[in-house]
DNA sequence: AAATTTTGTTTAATCGTTTAAATAATTATA
DNA sequence: TATAATTATTTAAACGATTAAACAAAATTT
């Protein structure tokens, strides 16, 4: 059961480790005597040889490893992303290192350092707020990377993201179509472009329909979501008693919104309609159907991984800036 | 911005790389001239040196990496475990490799191979059904490992698990205390000891209270949970129209059970009470409170990681077999 | 002043692999 | 039959770190 190395095979076959390496990597095939080659291959198989990762990686300076940095693995959105990335990446015979930032910039930096020290071949980043310096630094090195979900506007950085303006724009359009006229928007008080895009989408759709947004936007800072969402909703209902729709800009906000609705027996959707950004398994256990915007996660992850892999392989100078639209899934 | 190696520092300080290594690792401190040492340290700091992971790992044969193999990262239970492990492990300056088996034994084996090839220092395993051969193999090698959540009875393997008999036993006790007399049990049709323990706990509690369990257990195989759970509940209600409680043995089963309850407007808890194994954020958006058994995840992960780390460090021959009790959280 | 000890640093091997260059053995060409 | 060309394999350096052993210089003891 001892681990088998090149030199074990070499000894057994009475050849040098170099030759074994050439054979097992199918190099120099036109030079090596076919019988020698097959003899070596047979021995390798019999001894169940697998190349030592560290030796190989040190020599090749490739680790076949992708680093994935996200907000919080325990959040279903992150977990979903992680799982899809895991699948895509393993199809390329690579593996994923995952790290959670808890939205803290210092953790983000720390993880980038840890991962690059470990020589990951590429990085998939869902950056924290105010991490642009770090992104810029990464961009200037030549480690392949791509931002996902979150990004920075008007910058040359690589990204693959959801169309966040479209997200809330279509959600609001649907609410209006459903006859809603006083639409509250509950979002995060966080300095991330993709979140402010969601506000912009909401505002644009309302403006187009001549719907006032005065005092209809509530931003919660996310330290105590349960309480904050409750307060936000109550403030909203106080300043606008006839609010007839609530649009939540993330999955967690929606969760707490629904909890509130249950706790306070809101009449959903008769009096007030609830609409969500992000799919969640549990919408179905809310008594009435929830319409939600489904992010194109599969496609985003696919594009991101494909881009990284091609970059890692060819070391080209290509960049990527993709904004992908998802779909509004109507609660039935 | 180029990466800095020992030799860069050595060149700058006009000494050998060996000396630099000794200084930066604080070895041979009684031999090295203090001025030389501080000169080297200063240069290392100025050049922002961090040791190359691969070089170090190859030499030391330690990767400071733990492999975590679980069922499905996208499942909240798994994600929760992964996140806690990530935290615990990073406190030891290690990182985690995560892999999902999708309950397939071949994937489990593949991941074990991948991870051991990558020289992880230890393994935390939530094994698949029928993986005992593989576990036995791992047990006989001397790679530190520990089973979590799932395990094999009467075997010398290391494990840290929830008390699954207690889990359903206390849940049923509570249901009986609540006046329930016809208690259905919905569980997975999967050959995993911890799941059959949950059945045993259910049976024992019922027997003790002289409650019949005839036709009250439904096992679903998990390929199409949504449909299967629906069928299971309907069969149960058909063969026992006055069933007054449903106990679900996993979080996903509960989710689909709650969906069913909503869809078919079950009177919960007036007519039928629902009880769950595993905590879930979304119980609060079900119209009435859900009582659930909360597994001692923190404690389990803590014990598992601590055991692994001490094993890795000291290479002792200790083993661990811990069965930990969680708590029943009463829905209020 | 020679021998010994202590102090400070370097050399060289090692971890397991890859690969350019060297060498050896065989066959073809002159 | 010597020489060149081809075929088959080995040597040795490299990746970046660690560390036992060797060495050199200075200080101490005889």
XYZ file of C-alpha atoms (C1' of nucleotides) in Angstrom:
724
model
C 0.000 0.000 0.000
C 3.058 2.264 0.000
C 2.920 5.118 -2.427
C 4.501 4.411 -5.782
C 6.871 6.863 -7.406
C 8.546 7.109 -10.771
C 11.715 5.700 -9.314
C 9.926 2.545 -8.158
C 8.768 1.888 -11.681
C 12.214 2.757 -13.012
C 13.884 0.297 -10.691
C 11.452 -2.456 -11.542
C 11.872 -1.850 -15.268
C 15.611 -1.303 -15.009
C 15.523 2.046 -16.749
C 15.938 5.664 -15.707
C 13.132 7.698 -14.207
C 13.431 10.020 -17.166
C 12.459 7.284 -19.543
C 9.516 6.315 -17.372
C 8.395 9.914 -17.338
C 8.640 10.174 -21.125
C 6.670 6.979 -21.584
C 3.907 7.771 -19.149
C 3.505 11.231 -20.626
C 3.559 9.948 -24.190
C 6.466 12.146 -25.193
C 9.324 11.182 -27.455
C 7.123 8.382 -28.742
C 9.026 8.154 -32.036
C 12.251 7.514 -30.217
C 11.330 5.036 -27.537
C 11.383 1.356 -28.305
C 7.774 0.149 -28.339
C 8.530 -2.906 -26.218
C 10.209 -0.786 -23.546
C 7.288 1.581 -23.550
C 4.683 -1.111 -23.109
C 6.765 -2.829 -20.462
C 6.934 0.394 -18.478
C 3.262 1.105 -18.935
C 2.364 -2.341 -17.710
C 4.463 -1.969 -14.593
C 2.988 1.445 -13.898
C -0.485 0.017 -14.169
C 0.304 -2.980 -12.008
C 1.796 -0.795 -9.282
C -1.152 1.557 -9.636
C 1.012 4.585 -10.170
C -0.389 8.088 -10.036
C 1.961 11.014 -10.433
C 2.753 12.884 -7.255
C 0.844 16.111 -7.308
C 3.428 18.230 -5.546
C 6.374 17.107 -7.619
C 4.479 17.659 -10.789
C 3.087 20.988 -9.727
C 6.434 22.304 -8.578
C 8.037 21.442 -11.881
C 5.187 22.546 -14.129
C 4.119 25.511 -12.008
C 0.540 24.446 -12.615
C -1.693 23.264 -9.796
C -4.893 22.507 -11.708
C -6.668 24.417 -8.995
C -9.122 27.295 -9.182
C -9.758 29.589 -6.251
C -13.337 30.670 -5.653
C -13.941 33.544 -3.286
C -17.507 34.300 -2.325
C -19.454 35.980 0.429
C -20.680 33.095 2.552
C -20.830 29.455 1.656
C -23.729 29.003 4.054
C -25.863 31.362 1.976
C -27.868 29.328 -0.560
C -26.885 31.660 -3.385
C -23.190 31.170 -2.684
C -23.619 27.443 -2.155
C -25.405 27.178 -5.472
C -22.626 29.032 -7.245
C -19.992 26.924 -5.515
C -21.656 23.699 -6.505
C -22.010 24.678 -10.163
C -18.422 25.889 -10.304
C -17.280 22.655 -8.675
C -18.986 20.697 -11.434
C -17.728 22.804 -14.308
C -14.204 22.921 -13.032
C -13.956 19.215 -12.326
C -14.896 18.565 -15.946
C -11.527 20.117 -16.733
C -9.861 17.831 -14.213
C -9.278 20.769 -11.901
C -10.453 21.330 -8.368
C -11.765 24.319 -6.457
C -10.591 26.064 -3.346
C -13.464 27.909 -1.709
C -13.254 30.799 0.702
C -15.901 32.963 2.360
C -15.329 36.661 2.959
C -18.347 37.422 5.153
C -18.400 40.634 3.132
C -15.222 41.795 4.840
C -12.640 43.351 2.632
C -9.750 42.207 4.807
C -10.937 38.617 4.534
C -11.153 39.047 0.793
C -7.572 40.253 0.616
C -6.442 37.495 2.929
C -8.061 34.840 0.782
C -6.571 36.246 -2.403
C -3.157 36.093 -0.769
C -3.693 32.590 0.584
C -4.904 31.318 -2.759
C -2.205 32.947 -4.848
C 0.435 31.722 -2.428
C -0.929 28.292 -3.070
C -0.392 28.909 -6.725
C -3.952 28.515 -7.917
C -4.034 28.650 -11.695
C -6.995 30.997 -11.728
C -9.418 32.934 -9.559
C -13.173 33.350 -9.652
C -14.082 36.296 -7.499
C -17.305 37.586 -6.002
C -15.583 40.595 -4.480
C -16.475 42.540 -1.382
C -17.322 46.213 -1.276
C -14.303 48.508 -1.619
C -12.079 45.791 -2.964
C -11.314 47.612 -6.169
C -7.699 48.278 -5.250
C -7.202 44.585 -4.764
C -8.902 43.790 -8.073
C -6.733 46.309 -9.834
C -3.661 44.686 -8.351
C -4.808 41.274 -9.510
C -5.626 42.646 -12.931
C -2.086 43.943 -13.303
C -0.484 40.638 -12.429
C -1.005 38.000 -15.030
C -2.931 35.500 -13.000
C -6.098 34.551 -14.867
C -9.142 35.802 -13.000
C -12.746 36.677 -13.574
C -15.243 38.558 -11.464
C -18.670 37.017 -11.079
C -21.946 38.400 -9.850
C -20.284 41.575 -8.619
C -18.121 43.916 -10.686
C -16.864 47.435 -11.264
C -18.219 49.619 -14.032
C -16.137 51.268 -16.739
C -13.053 49.307 -15.880
C -11.094 46.838 -17.969
C -11.531 44.033 -15.435
C -12.859 40.681 -16.539
C -16.379 39.898 -15.450
C -19.384 37.703 -16.069
C -22.473 39.023 -14.386
C -26.208 39.071 -14.320
C -27.954 42.049 -15.898
C -28.957 43.675 -12.663
C -30.684 46.655 -14.157
C -32.814 44.343 -16.267
C -33.508 42.239 -13.185
C -35.445 44.800 -11.235
C -36.647 46.601 -14.331
C -38.556 43.535 -15.539
C -39.684 42.689 -12.032
C -41.238 46.131 -11.612
C -42.735 45.988 -15.097
C -44.452 42.776 -14.109
C -45.716 44.275 -10.883
C -47.169 47.192 -12.834
C -48.730 44.767 -15.288
C -50.267 43.068 -12.262
C -51.899 46.395 -11.439
C -49.557 47.431 -8.637
C -49.087 51.151 -8.224
C -47.203 51.672 -4.961
C -44.137 49.563 -5.141
C -41.700 49.412 -2.268
C -38.132 48.330 -2.851
C -36.060 46.766 -0.125
C -32.394 46.435 -0.810
C -29.009 46.307 0.852
C -27.124 49.335 2.042
C -23.884 48.164 0.558
C -21.494 49.810 -1.832
C -21.583 47.250 -4.598
C -22.290 48.239 -8.155
C -24.535 45.298 -8.941
C -26.770 46.240 -6.034
C -27.019 49.866 -7.085
C -27.884 48.680 -10.564
C -30.866 46.923 -9.066
C -31.991 50.201 -7.565
C -31.533 51.899 -10.912
C -33.618 49.240 -12.650
C -36.370 49.726 -10.121
C -36.246 53.505 -10.497
C -36.251 53.430 -14.294
C -39.244 51.123 -14.499
C -41.189 53.215 -12.028
C -40.309 56.443 -13.769
C -41.407 55.073 -17.108
C -44.791 54.239 -15.632
C -44.981 57.531 -13.793
C -44.960 55.825 -10.439
C -43.593 57.769 -7.531
C -40.622 56.279 -5.718
C -40.563 58.897 -3.030
C -39.798 57.166 0.279
C -40.364 53.806 -1.380
C -36.773 52.604 -1.183
C -35.436 51.103 2.031
C -31.839 50.139 2.471
C -30.816 47.805 5.283
C -27.219 47.352 6.261
C -27.324 43.643 6.855
C -25.938 43.297 10.344
C -29.237 42.183 11.805
C -31.293 41.350 8.804
C -34.221 39.921 10.711
C -34.838 43.105 12.661
C -33.791 45.500 9.936
C -36.110 44.065 7.319
C -38.951 44.208 9.792
C -38.237 47.845 10.503
C -37.834 48.672 6.838
C -41.189 47.186 5.969
C -42.880 48.929 8.844
C -41.408 52.291 7.967
C -42.481 51.779 4.411
C -46.028 50.934 5.399
C -46.151 53.850 7.750
C -45.043 56.434 5.200
C -47.120 54.814 2.487
C -50.032 52.912 3.993
C -51.422 51.840 0.655
C -48.225 50.211 -0.582
C -49.367 47.319 -2.767
C -46.115 45.583 -3.663
C -42.727 44.810 -2.180
C -39.719 43.973 -4.280
C -36.761 42.459 -2.436
C -33.372 42.739 -4.030
C -31.717 39.571 -2.648
C -32.678 36.114 -1.539
C -31.997 36.731 2.150
C -34.004 39.942 2.149
C -36.846 38.009 0.601
C -36.600 35.318 3.246
C -36.983 37.838 6.019
C -39.672 39.641 4.065
C -41.683 36.452 3.839
C -41.147 35.781 7.520
C -42.521 39.213 8.233
C -45.492 38.583 5.987
C -46.299 35.392 7.876
C -45.750 36.893 11.280
C -47.923 39.899 10.598
C -50.426 38.083 8.447
C -50.025 40.327 5.434
C -52.602 39.627 2.756
C -50.330 38.362 0.001
C -51.018 38.942 -2.815
C -54.525 40.379 -2.359
C -53.382 43.523 -0.596
C -49.660 43.420 -1.175
C -47.655 41.441 -3.694
C -44.190 40.160 -2.918
C -41.591 39.727 -5.611
C -38.085 38.389 -5.243
C -34.706 38.488 -6.854
C -33.156 34.995 -6.837
C -34.735 31.616 -6.891
C -35.209 29.714 -3.638
C -36.522 26.236 -2.996
C -38.683 27.399 -0.180
C -40.913 29.893 -1.996
C -43.289 26.971 -2.392
C -43.940 26.759 1.295
C -45.168 30.290 1.410
C -48.951 30.039 1.233
C -49.254 31.917 -2.032
C -47.063 31.860 -5.135
C -44.052 34.120 -5.358
C -42.765 35.540 -8.613
C -39.014 35.811 -8.764
C -36.177 36.738 -11.073
C -33.987 33.744 -11.740
C -30.350 34.616 -12.288
C -28.606 32.807 -15.151
C -26.246 31.040 -12.775
C -25.437 28.068 -14.956
C -24.567 30.287 -17.867
C -22.549 32.691 -15.732
C -20.528 29.919 -14.155
C -20.052 28.238 -17.478
C -18.756 31.365 -19.161
C -16.518 32.200 -16.239
C -14.947 28.762 -16.079
C -14.561 28.497 -19.838
C -12.863 31.839 -19.975
C -10.484 30.963 -17.161
C -9.586 27.611 -18.621
C -8.855 28.960 -22.057
C -6.802 31.717 -20.490
C -4.839 29.263 -18.369
C -4.181 27.020 -21.315
C -3.219 29.540 -23.930
C -2.022 32.449 -21.839
C -3.626 34.788 -24.357
C -4.477 38.410 -23.750
C -8.222 38.089 -24.166
C -10.597 39.726 -21.754
C -14.261 39.154 -21.008
C -17.080 41.437 -20.034
C -20.389 39.638 -20.165
C -23.717 40.823 -18.873
C -26.264 38.052 -19.048
C -30.013 38.287 -18.674
C -31.986 35.894 -16.505
C -35.716 35.286 -16.543
C -38.683 36.292 -14.479
C -40.408 33.178 -13.208
C -44.068 33.852 -12.630
C -45.478 32.272 -9.485
C -48.349 30.100 -10.509
C 5.501 42.651 -8.660
C 7.479 39.523 -9.511
C 7.309 36.737 -7.015
C 10.090 36.714 -4.439
C 11.993 33.568 -3.590
C 14.556 32.642 -1.009
C 17.292 33.075 -3.553
C 16.272 36.660 -4.232
C 16.683 37.474 -0.583
C 19.921 35.504 -0.481
C 21.351 37.432 -3.396
C 20.349 40.770 -1.934
C 21.848 39.878 1.438
C 24.881 38.224 -0.077
C 24.391 34.984 1.799
C 23.283 31.472 0.933
C 19.633 30.468 0.653
C 20.228 28.043 3.486
C 21.036 30.838 5.841
C 17.973 32.760 4.766
C 15.853 29.694 5.374
C 17.299 29.206 8.841
C 16.722 32.834 9.727
C 13.164 33.039 8.469
C 12.255 29.823 10.231
C 13.960 30.861 13.444
C 16.202 27.830 13.514
C 19.834 27.758 14.580
C 19.186 31.036 16.353
C 22.103 30.525 18.744
C 24.513 30.217 15.867
C 23.528 32.990 13.526
C 24.976 36.439 13.966
C 22.165 38.693 15.166
C 23.018 41.461 12.715
C 22.926 39.053 9.787
C 19.609 37.694 10.967
C 17.985 41.071 11.286
C 19.433 42.163 7.964
C 17.889 39.146 6.277
C 14.578 39.597 8.026
C 14.419 43.186 6.956
C 15.071 42.344 3.357
C 12.472 39.584 3.446
C 9.960 42.021 4.812
C 10.831 44.720 2.331
C 10.513 42.322 -0.594
C 7.311 40.994 0.905
C 8.459 37.410 0.875
C 6.077 34.531 1.447
C 7.400 30.997 1.171
C 6.435 29.153 -1.965
C 3.741 26.677 -1.076
C 4.762 23.949 -3.490
C 8.433 23.988 -2.626
C 7.662 23.883 1.029
C 5.012 21.203 0.696
C 7.186 18.981 -1.462
C 9.972 19.104 1.047
C 7.850 18.796 4.167
C 5.248 16.463 2.701
C 2.614 18.549 4.408
C 0.049 20.529 2.465
C -1.901 22.136 5.286
C -4.997 21.053 3.459
C -8.028 19.090 4.622
C -10.310 17.295 2.205
C -14.021 17.432 2.925
C -16.275 15.039 1.058
C -19.998 15.500 1.422
C -23.202 14.695 -0.403
C -24.094 17.925 -2.141
C -22.762 21.362 -1.457
C -25.999 22.848 -2.747
C -27.929 21.172 0.069
C -28.184 23.594 3.010
C -27.110 20.904 5.466
C -23.918 20.247 3.527
C -23.287 23.928 2.952
C -23.655 24.562 6.655
C -21.187 21.819 7.486
C -18.775 23.083 4.851
C -18.899 26.599 6.182
C -18.268 25.573 9.768
C -15.419 23.290 8.760
C -13.941 26.082 6.657
C -13.896 28.319 9.716
C -12.483 25.756 12.117
C -9.813 24.607 9.719
C -8.666 28.073 8.773
C -8.065 28.785 12.441
C -5.302 26.194 12.131
C -3.961 27.990 9.074
C -5.161 25.162 6.871
C -7.570 25.208 3.967
C -10.336 22.901 2.792
C -10.908 21.061 -0.438
C -14.593 20.319 -0.883
C -16.143 17.655 -3.082
C -19.750 16.526 -3.601
C -20.620 12.876 -4.143
C -24.281 13.242 -5.134
C -24.663 10.103 -3.030
C -22.795 8.096 -5.645
C -20.250 5.673 -4.376
C -18.066 5.986 -7.459
C -17.883 9.733 -6.992
C -16.941 9.175 -3.391
C -14.087 6.897 -4.371
C -13.001 9.289 -7.079
C -12.865 12.189 -4.651
C -10.903 10.198 -2.097
C -8.397 9.363 -4.809
C -8.214 12.925 -6.078
C -7.739 14.319 -2.599
C -5.156 11.797 -1.471
C -3.247 12.270 -4.724
C -3.144 15.914 -3.833
C -1.626 14.947 -0.542
C -4.250 16.378 1.750
C -3.087 16.051 5.342
C -6.450 14.764 6.499
C -9.938 13.815 5.387
C -13.369 14.609 6.770
C -15.843 12.227 5.221
C -19.615 12.125 4.990
C -19.569 8.816 3.158
C -22.038 7.426 0.638
C -23.990 4.228 1.046
C -21.933 1.072 0.473
C -18.643 2.869 0.826
C -17.436 0.721 3.674
C -14.755 -0.996 1.605
C -13.319 2.362 0.786
C -13.448 3.460 4.417
C -11.723 0.289 5.481
C -8.985 0.939 2.952
C -8.522 4.472 4.242
C -8.541 3.215 7.821
C -5.678 0.850 7.039
C -3.512 3.528 5.469
C -2.245 6.043 7.941
C -3.838 9.150 6.558
C -5.713 10.934 9.336
C -9.453 10.814 8.668
C -12.722 11.102 10.487
C -16.258 10.218 9.464
C -18.911 12.792 10.192
C -22.679 12.593 10.226
C -22.637 9.112 8.675
C -20.770 6.100 10.012
C -20.592 2.332 10.331
C -21.537 0.520 13.513
C -19.297 -1.851 15.439
C -16.231 -0.923 13.481
C -13.010 0.697 14.636
C -13.351 3.626 12.248
C -13.094 7.167 13.544
C -16.332 9.074 13.670
C -18.079 12.077 15.149
C -21.818 11.900 14.691
C -25.152 13.056 15.898
C -27.120 10.693 18.127
C -29.640 9.661 15.529
C -31.608 7.310 17.690
C -32.051 10.037 20.271
C -33.023 12.431 17.487
C -36.224 10.742 16.456
C -36.818 9.246 19.873
C -37.111 12.673 21.485
C -39.034 14.037 18.535
C -41.642 11.311 18.863
C -41.727 11.711 22.641
C -42.552 15.356 22.116
C -45.267 14.515 19.608
C -46.800 12.128 22.089
C -46.573 14.751 24.773
C -48.435 17.038 22.379
C -51.215 14.459 22.348
C -50.427 12.891 18.992
C -51.351 9.251 18.653
C -50.974 8.343 15.001
C -47.514 9.353 13.981
C -46.314 8.882 10.428
C -42.581 8.750 9.713
C -41.185 9.727 6.355
C -37.592 8.831 5.724
C -35.128 7.973 3.002
C -34.832 4.573 1.432
C -31.068 4.571 1.639
C -28.665 2.106 3.174
C -26.978 4.406 5.660
C -26.708 3.489 9.288
C -27.503 6.922 10.622
C -30.766 6.920 8.709
C -31.796 3.504 9.986
C -30.989 4.703 13.483
C -33.568 7.416 12.973
C -36.131 4.758 12.146
C -35.136 2.798 15.211
C -35.535 5.870 17.409
C -39.004 6.440 15.998
C -39.969 2.808 16.525
C -38.678 2.644 20.089
C -40.500 5.771 21.163
C -43.746 4.567 19.620
C -43.402 1.117 21.134
C -42.786 2.566 24.558
C -46.011 4.518 24.288
C -47.868 1.584 22.842
C -48.472 3.376 19.597
C -48.855 1.286 16.491
C -46.360 1.838 13.707
C -48.057 -0.495 11.295
C -47.960 1.096 7.836
C -46.811 4.356 9.395
C -43.317 4.379 7.923
C -42.765 5.533 4.378
C -39.405 5.367 2.680
C -38.728 7.395 -0.432
C -35.733 6.720 -2.598
C -34.838 10.293 -3.338
C -34.667 10.417 -7.103
C -37.745 12.591 -7.410
C -38.296 13.853 -3.933
C -41.071 16.258 -4.797
C -43.304 13.529 -6.251
C -42.210 10.782 -3.909
C -42.903 12.719 -0.754
C -46.311 13.650 -2.083
C -47.105 10.015 -2.794
C -45.743 8.896 0.550
C -47.951 11.310 2.431
C -50.986 10.367 0.405
C -50.459 6.662 0.925
C -50.037 7.282 4.598
C -53.225 9.281 4.829
C -55.072 6.695 2.823
C -54.070 3.761 5.002
C -54.456 5.787 8.165
C -56.958 8.607 7.609
C -56.674 9.869 11.171
C -52.904 10.326 11.138
C -52.237 13.296 13.413
C -48.488 13.850 13.041
C -45.761 13.578 10.448
C -42.125 13.290 11.342
C -39.629 13.899 8.525
C -36.183 12.449 8.874
C -34.184 14.986 6.836
C -34.296 18.651 5.919
C -35.157 18.052 2.275
C -37.965 15.659 3.135
C -39.329 18.300 5.457
C -39.152 20.925 2.733
C -41.244 18.814 0.401
C -43.537 17.852 3.233
C -44.203 21.505 3.974
C -44.761 22.181 0.295
C -47.336 19.418 0.301
C -48.992 20.822 3.374
C -49.337 24.205 1.710
C -50.497 22.805 -1.602
C -53.148 20.617 -0.032
C -54.046 23.002 2.725
C -53.389 20.603 5.546
C -54.495 21.942 8.906
C -51.157 22.248 10.636
C -50.982 21.721 13.559
C -54.697 21.515 14.408
C -55.311 18.289 12.532
C -51.804 17.177 11.807
C -48.518 18.251 13.356
C -45.307 18.397 11.374
C -41.956 17.822 12.979
C -38.544 17.983 11.368
C -35.034 16.728 11.733
C -32.570 19.544 10.989
C -32.867 23.241 11.382
C -33.777 25.356 8.400
C -34.019 29.112 8.050
C -37.283 28.855 6.197
C -39.431 27.119 8.808
C -40.446 30.615 9.813
C -42.217 31.237 6.559
C -44.499 28.304 7.083
C -47.695 29.751 8.518
C -47.445 27.858 11.814
C -44.417 27.054 13.959
C -42.412 23.924 13.263
C -40.623 21.999 15.968
C -37.340 20.516 14.850
C -34.351 18.606 16.108
C -31.228 20.700 15.816
C -28.111 18.675 15.172
C -25.013 19.686 17.143
C -23.163 20.748 14.013
C -20.763 23.164 15.630
C -19.717 20.634 18.200
C -19.418 17.853 15.649
C -17.281 19.910 13.313
C -15.201 21.162 16.194
C -14.466 17.687 17.501
C -13.740 16.356 14.044
C -11.320 19.134 13.173
C -9.611 19.053 16.538
C -9.117 15.319 16.288
C -7.694 15.584 12.790
C -5.336 18.375 13.662
C -3.937 16.670 16.711
C -3.537 13.501 14.693
C -1.732 15.335 11.913
C 0.561 17.053 14.328
C 1.498 14.230 16.596
C 0.926 11.225 14.376
C -0.368 9.358 17.419
C -2.498 6.248 17.342
C -5.568 7.702 18.985
C -9.014 7.046 17.611
C -12.324 8.787 18.119
C -15.892 7.575 18.307
C -18.196 10.326 19.441
C -21.955 10.326 19.429
C -23.285 13.747 20.307
C -26.800 14.753 21.236
C -28.533 17.769 19.734
C -31.618 19.525 20.999
C -35.256 19.628 20.129
C -36.222 23.202 19.339
C -39.871 23.763 20.085
C -41.677 25.911 17.529
C -43.186 28.800 19.347
C 52.199 28.885 19.462
C 49.717 24.869 18.648
C 45.454 22.509 19.565
C 40.752 22.835 20.655
C 36.368 24.839 20.966
C 32.957 27.981 19.570
C 30.724 30.752 16.223
C 29.004 31.756 11.656
C 28.089 30.322 7.097
C 28.038 27.348 2.980
C 27.724 23.027 0.407
C 25.172 19.583 -1.202
C 21.532 16.382 -0.905
C 16.652 15.835 -0.753
C 11.440 15.930 -1.799
C 9.145 13.835 -7.042
C 8.758 15.277 -11.317
C 10.148 17.054 -16.134
C 13.185 17.895 -20.015
C 17.266 19.698 -22.596
C 21.423 17.876 -23.613
C 24.638 14.194 -23.607
C 25.787 9.629 -24.606
C 25.515 5.023 -26.208
C 24.122 1.615 -29.356
C 22.671 0.427 -33.734
C 22.017 0.993 -38.659
C 22.951 3.242 -42.960
C 26.133 5.527 -46.030
C 30.370 6.504 -48.224
C 35.776 -0.133 -42.617
C 35.577 4.124 -41.092
C 31.991 7.820 -40.781
C 27.610 9.643 -40.539
C 22.915 9.278 -39.359
C 19.434 7.275 -36.714
C 17.500 5.186 -32.689
C 17.239 4.405 -27.737
C 18.372 5.697 -23.278
C 20.693 8.231 -19.513
C 22.623 12.227 -17.145
C 22.007 16.184 -14.913
C 19.784 20.364 -13.982
C 15.664 22.497 -12.684
C 11.311 23.804 -9.910
C 11.719 26.223 -4.339
C 12.289 24.958 -0.092
C 14.769 22.479 4.063
C 18.583 20.556 6.693
C 22.493 17.440 7.883
C 27.073 17.832 7.272
C 31.103 20.297 5.990
C 33.867 24.113 6.236
C 35.959 28.524 7.704
C 36.997 31.941 10.885
C 37.457 33.556 15.362
C 38.000 32.815 20.229
C 39.624 29.922 23.933
C 42.355 26.592 26.144
C 46.639 24.155 26.708
